[in-house]
Amino acid sequence: GAVVSQHPSRVICKSGTSVKIECRSLDFQATTMFWYRQFPKQSLMLMATSNEGSKATYEQGVEKDKFLINHASLTLSTLTVTSAHPEDSSFYICSASNRGVNTDTQYFGPGTRLTVL
Amino acid sequence: GNSVTQMEGPVTLSEEAFLTINCTYTATGYPSLFWYVQYPGEGLQLLLKATKADDKGSNKGFEATYRKETTSFHLEKGSVQVSDSAVYFCALRPLTGGGNKLTFGTGTQLKVEL
């Protein structure tokens, strides 16, 4: 089946630093990638949708200058948390869709646990 | 707007017990409905789906039927195993206007004991 990887799986950083999380589709081309945030015992919250070669579309309330998303190729999207603060600590999950926006299943990565000290 | 409501967990069952995890939704029109499962330390995996009313999705012994009249998509399994221990998420995707976006419920943790 379709496999999506994320790197790193865990990261701890100091407040004020920036952290980059990578999401890769390993065996298929991902025309669309999604970034989610998951709080303990809560649902996945969609942060943004990115299409290869174009700017990401952010959900309401998500700061695009703080959460920079790049989808430079059909197999890689990155999320950069800039000037991270403790309230940014969370579990970040990406997913990828491989047949266009309206038709296909999302395949999820294993997630990245970010802890900001 | 669209929303999904799941029963709160954790749900703890003995092996071979019958499982039901309730899921109801609010959406305009006829969304597609999904159940995803997240095993410890892993990403979400699609378990089953249904795209229209009265459809039944099934996989690995799990079933869920799309009930338009009750706006529900309850997950059932006749005999659970320890290996079914995981977090289960109900989700919907709108028919139109939402792209491929998914709206998730809060997840229900299932613990199966010997």
GROMACS .gro file of C-alpha atoms in nm:
model
  231
    1GLY     CA    1   0.000   0.000   0.000
    2ALA     CA    2   0.088   0.366  -0.010
    3VAL     CA    3   0.341   0.465   0.254
    4VAL     CA    4   0.400   0.808   0.399
    5SER     CA    5   0.696   0.880   0.624
    6GLN     CA    6   0.769   1.171   0.855
    7HIS     CA    7   1.098   1.291   0.993
    8PRO     CA    8   1.183   1.339   1.268
    9SER     CA    9   0.949   1.130   1.478
   10ARG     CA   10   1.030   1.334   1.787
   11VAL     CA   11   1.197   1.670   1.832
   12ILE     CA   12   1.270   1.883   2.134
   13CYS     CA   13   1.375   2.242   2.083
   14LYS     CA   14   1.425   2.562   2.276
   15SER     CA   15   1.174   2.843   2.266
   16GLY     CA   16   1.244   3.086   1.982
   17THR     CA   17   1.406   2.836   1.749
   18SER     CA   18   1.260   2.700   1.425
   19VAL     CA   19   1.188   2.337   1.353
   20LYS     CA   20   1.138   2.169   1.017
   21ILE     CA   21   0.930   1.853   0.977
   22GLU     CA   22   0.944   1.652   0.656
   23CYS     CA   23   0.666   1.445   0.505
   24ARG     CA   24   0.747   1.206   0.221
   25SER     CA   25   0.535   0.979   0.006
   26LEU     CA   26   0.758   0.678  -0.048
   27ASP     CA   27   0.594   0.487  -0.331
   28PHE     CA   28   0.351   0.723  -0.496
   29GLN     CA   29   0.324   1.078  -0.619
   30ALA     CA   30   0.133   1.302  -0.384
   31THR     CA   31  -0.042   1.581  -0.568
   32THR     CA   32  -0.195   1.701  -0.242
   33MET     CA   33  -0.058   1.686   0.111
   34PHE     CA   34  -0.232   1.782   0.432
   35TRP     CA   35  -0.092   1.891   0.766
   36TYR     CA   36  -0.278   1.821   1.089
   37ARG     CA   37  -0.223   1.899   1.451
   38GLN     CA   38  -0.342   1.664   1.723
   39PHE     CA   39  -0.380   1.758   2.086
   40PRO     CA   40  -0.401   1.494   2.360
   41LYS     CA   41  -0.738   1.323   2.362
   42GLN     CA   42  -0.859   1.550   2.086
   43SER     CA   43  -0.930   1.519   1.720
   44LEU     CA   44  -0.697   1.590   1.434
   45MET     CA   45  -0.723   1.955   1.338
   46LEU     CA   46  -0.648   2.035   0.975
   47MET     CA   47  -0.392   2.315   0.954
   48ALA     CA   48  -0.336   2.347   0.582
   49THR     CA   49  -0.361   2.183   0.243
   50SER     CA   50  -0.072   2.198   0.002
   51ASN     CA   51  -0.064   2.120  -0.365
   52GLU     CA   52   0.264   2.054  -0.540
   53GLY     CA   53   0.413   2.367  -0.687
   54SER     CA   54   0.164   2.610  -0.538
   55LYS     CA   55   0.109   2.794  -0.214
   56ALA     CA   56  -0.056   2.616   0.073
   57THR     CA   57  -0.412   2.692   0.172
   58TYR     CA   58  -0.439   2.751   0.545
   59GLU     CA   59  -0.741   2.685   0.761
   60GLN     CA   60  -0.898   2.970   0.948
   61GLY     CA   61  -0.706   3.061   1.260
   62VAL     CA   62  -0.377   2.904   1.149
   63GLU     CA   63  -0.092   3.155   1.122
   64LYS     CA   64   0.072   3.102   0.786
   65ASP     CA   65   0.379   3.305   0.884
   66LYS     CA   66   0.432   3.081   1.183
   67PHE     CA   67   0.367   2.749   1.012
   68LEU     CA   68   0.548   2.761   0.681
   69ILE     CA   69   0.456   2.487   0.438
   70ASN     CA   70   0.647   2.398   0.125
   71HIS     CA   71   0.545   2.132  -0.126
   72ALA     CA   72   0.830   2.151  -0.370
   73SER     CA   73   0.798   1.808  -0.526
   74LEU     CA   74   0.543   1.533  -0.572
   75THR     CA   75   0.699   1.331  -0.291
   76LEU     CA   76   0.799   1.589  -0.030
   77SER     CA   77   0.626   1.850   0.179
   78THR     CA   78   0.780   2.033   0.473
   79LEU     CA   79   0.628   2.213   0.769
   80THR     CA   80   0.849   2.467   0.946
   81VAL     CA   81   0.739   2.592   1.285
   82THR     CA   82   0.908   2.931   1.314
   83SER     CA   83   1.002   3.091   1.644
   84ALA     CA   84   0.849   2.803   1.832
   85HIS     CA   85   0.694   2.853   2.174
   86PRO     CA   86   0.575   2.603   2.435
   87GLU     CA   87   0.216   2.636   2.314
   88ASP     CA   88   0.329   2.498   1.978
   89SER     CA   89   0.412   2.169   2.146
   90SER     CA   90   0.189   1.911   1.984
   91PHE     CA   91   0.169   1.606   1.761
   92TYR     CA   92   0.191   1.700   1.394
   93ILE     CA   93   0.064   1.458   1.132
   94CYS     CA   94   0.080   1.476   0.755
   95SER     CA   95  -0.118   1.290   0.496
   96ALA     CA   96  -0.096   1.256   0.122
   97SER     CA   97  -0.346   1.202  -0.152
   98ASN     CA   98  -0.240   1.062  -0.483
   99ARG     CA   99  -0.514   1.107  -0.736
  100GLY     CA  100  -0.634   1.457  -0.712
  101VAL     CA  101  -0.834   1.663  -0.474
  102ASN     CA  102  -1.181   1.514  -0.483
  103THR     CA  103  -1.136   1.147  -0.533
  104ASP     CA  104  -0.895   0.957  -0.326
  105THR     CA  105  -0.796   0.827   0.011
  106GLN     CA  106  -0.554   1.014   0.233
  107TYR     CA  107  -0.254   0.812   0.350
  108PHE     CA  108  -0.116   0.923   0.683
  109GLY     CA  109   0.234   0.953   0.818
  110PRO     CA  110   0.322   0.831   1.169
  111GLY     CA  111   0.337   1.180   1.311
  112THR     CA  112   0.601   1.402   1.473
  113ARG     CA  113   0.599   1.485   1.842
  114LEU     CA  114   0.723   1.842   1.895
  115THR     CA  115   0.816   1.959   2.241
  116VAL     CA  116   0.919   2.321   2.288
  117LEU     CA  117   1.097   2.399   2.612
  118GLY     CA  118  -2.049   2.327   0.931
  119ASN     CA  119  -1.945   1.965   0.922
  120SER     CA  120  -1.882   1.776   1.243
  121VAL     CA  121  -1.833   1.422   1.371
  122THR     CA  122  -1.921   1.302   1.719
  123GLN     CA  123  -1.778   0.982   1.863
  124MET     CA  124  -1.836   0.808   2.190
  125GLU     CA  125  -1.574   0.885   2.448
  126GLY     CA  126  -1.327   0.623   2.552
  127PRO     CA  127  -1.143   0.438   2.660
  128VAL     CA  128  -1.349   0.132   2.582
  129THR     CA  129  -1.217  -0.177   2.758
  130LEU     CA  130  -1.331  -0.520   2.646
  131SER     CA  131  -1.235  -0.879   2.700
  132GLU     CA  132  -1.109  -1.077   2.404
  133GLU     CA  133  -1.392  -1.217   2.187
  134ALA     CA  134  -1.640  -0.958   2.312
  135PHE     CA  135  -1.867  -0.765   2.075
  136LEU     CA  136  -1.759  -0.413   1.990
  137THR     CA  137  -1.965  -0.108   1.902
  138ILE     CA  138  -1.818   0.239   1.871
  139ASN     CA  139  -2.082   0.500   1.800
  140CYS     CA  140  -2.034   0.775   1.544
  141THR     CA  141  -2.281   1.039   1.431
  142TYR     CA  142  -2.224   1.322   1.191
  143THR     CA  143  -2.355   1.658   1.081
  144ALA     CA  144  -2.309   1.760   0.721
  145THR     CA  145  -2.497   1.899   0.427
  146GLY     CA  146  -2.579   1.655   0.153
  147TYR     CA  147  -2.429   1.311   0.144
  148PRO     CA  148  -2.071   1.299   0.263
  149SER     CA  149  -1.841   1.000   0.237
  150LEU     CA  150  -1.779   0.836   0.574
  151PHE     CA  151  -1.464   0.670   0.701
  152TRP     CA  152  -1.319   0.482   0.994
  153TYR     CA  153  -0.948   0.517   1.052
  154VAL     CA  154  -0.742   0.320   1.305
  155GLN     CA  155  -0.423   0.434   1.475
  156TYR     CA  156  -0.211   0.163   1.634
  157PRO     CA  157   0.040   0.270   1.901
  158GLY     CA  158   0.333   0.455   1.748
  159GLU     CA  159   0.191   0.443   1.396
  160GLY     CA  160   0.003   0.673   1.159
  161LEU     CA  161  -0.367   0.656   1.086
  162GLN     CA  162  -0.472   0.377   0.852
  163LEU     CA  163  -0.796   0.361   0.660
  164LEU     CA  164  -1.005   0.079   0.806
  165LEU     CA  165  -1.320   0.107   0.599
  166LYS     CA  166  -1.539   0.355   0.418
  167ALA     CA  167  -1.884   0.409   0.270
  168THR     CA  168  -1.976   0.664   0.009
  169LYS     CA  169  -2.355   0.655  -0.003
  170ALA     CA  170  -2.656   0.581   0.212
  171ASP     CA  171  -2.707   0.216   0.313
  172ASP     CA  172  -2.357   0.122   0.198
  173LYS     CA  173  -2.174  -0.111   0.433
  174GLY     CA  174  -1.800  -0.081   0.465
  175SER     CA  175  -1.612  -0.383   0.597
  176ASN     CA  176  -1.254  -0.486   0.661
  177LYS     CA  177  -1.071  -0.721   0.900
  178GLY     CA  178  -1.399  -0.825   1.063
  179PHE     CA  179  -1.506  -0.466   1.126
  180GLU     CA  180  -1.826  -0.329   0.971
  181ALA     CA  181  -2.007   0.002   0.956
  182THR     CA  182  -2.329   0.093   0.775
  183TYR     CA  183  -2.402   0.441   0.641
  184ARG     CA  184  -2.737   0.535   0.797
  185LYS     CA  185  -2.873   0.851   0.646
  186GLU     CA  186  -3.190   0.856   0.857
  187THR     CA  187  -2.994   0.857   1.181
  188THR     CA  188  -2.682   1.028   1.039
  189SER     CA  189  -2.474   0.752   1.188
  190PHE     CA  190  -2.184   0.528   1.095
  191HIS     CA  191  -2.132   0.302   1.397
  192LEU     CA  192  -1.833   0.067   1.395
  193GLU     CA  193  -1.892  -0.296   1.495
  194LYS     CA  194  -1.694  -0.615   1.530
  195GLY     CA  195  -1.834  -0.943   1.646
  196SER     CA  196  -1.528  -1.073   1.830
  197VAL     CA  197  -1.240  -0.845   1.920
  198GLN     CA  198  -0.880  -0.952   1.968
  199VAL     CA  199  -0.598  -0.806   2.173
  200SER     CA  200  -0.441  -0.691   1.847
  201ASP     CA  201  -0.741  -0.465   1.785
  202SER     CA  202  -0.629  -0.239   2.068
  203ALA     CA  203  -0.587   0.103   1.907
  204VAL     CA  204  -0.752   0.442   1.867
  205TYR     CA  205  -1.039   0.454   1.618
  206PHE     CA  206  -1.136   0.772   1.437
  207CYS     CA  207  -1.460   0.837   1.251
  208ALA     CA  208  -1.435   1.093   0.972
  209LEU     CA  209  -1.634   1.248   0.692
  210ARG     CA  210  -1.551   1.404   0.359
  211PRO     CA  211  -1.810   1.633   0.205
  212LEU     CA  212  -1.948   1.546  -0.133
  213THR     CA  213  -1.879   1.889  -0.275
  214GLY     CA  214  -1.707   2.207  -0.175
  215GLY     CA  215  -1.456   2.064   0.065
  216GLY     CA  216  -1.197   1.931  -0.170
  217ASN     CA  217  -1.047   1.620  -0.019
  218LYS     CA  218  -1.062   1.755   0.335
  219LEU     CA  219  -1.155   1.523   0.616
  220THR     CA  220  -1.335   1.618   0.935
  221PHE     CA  221  -1.247   1.385   1.222
  222GLY     CA  222  -1.412   1.285   1.544
  223THR     CA  223  -1.211   1.295   1.865
  224GLY     CA  224  -1.113   0.930   1.847
  225THR     CA  225  -1.208   0.638   2.072
  226GLN     CA  226  -0.940   0.432   2.240
  227LEU     CA  227  -1.010   0.060   2.250
  228LYS     CA  228  -0.830  -0.168   2.493
  229VAL     CA  229  -0.880  -0.542   2.457
  230GLU     CA  230  -0.767  -0.763   2.742
  231LEU     CA  231  -0.717  -1.137   2.766
   0.00000   0.00000   0.00000
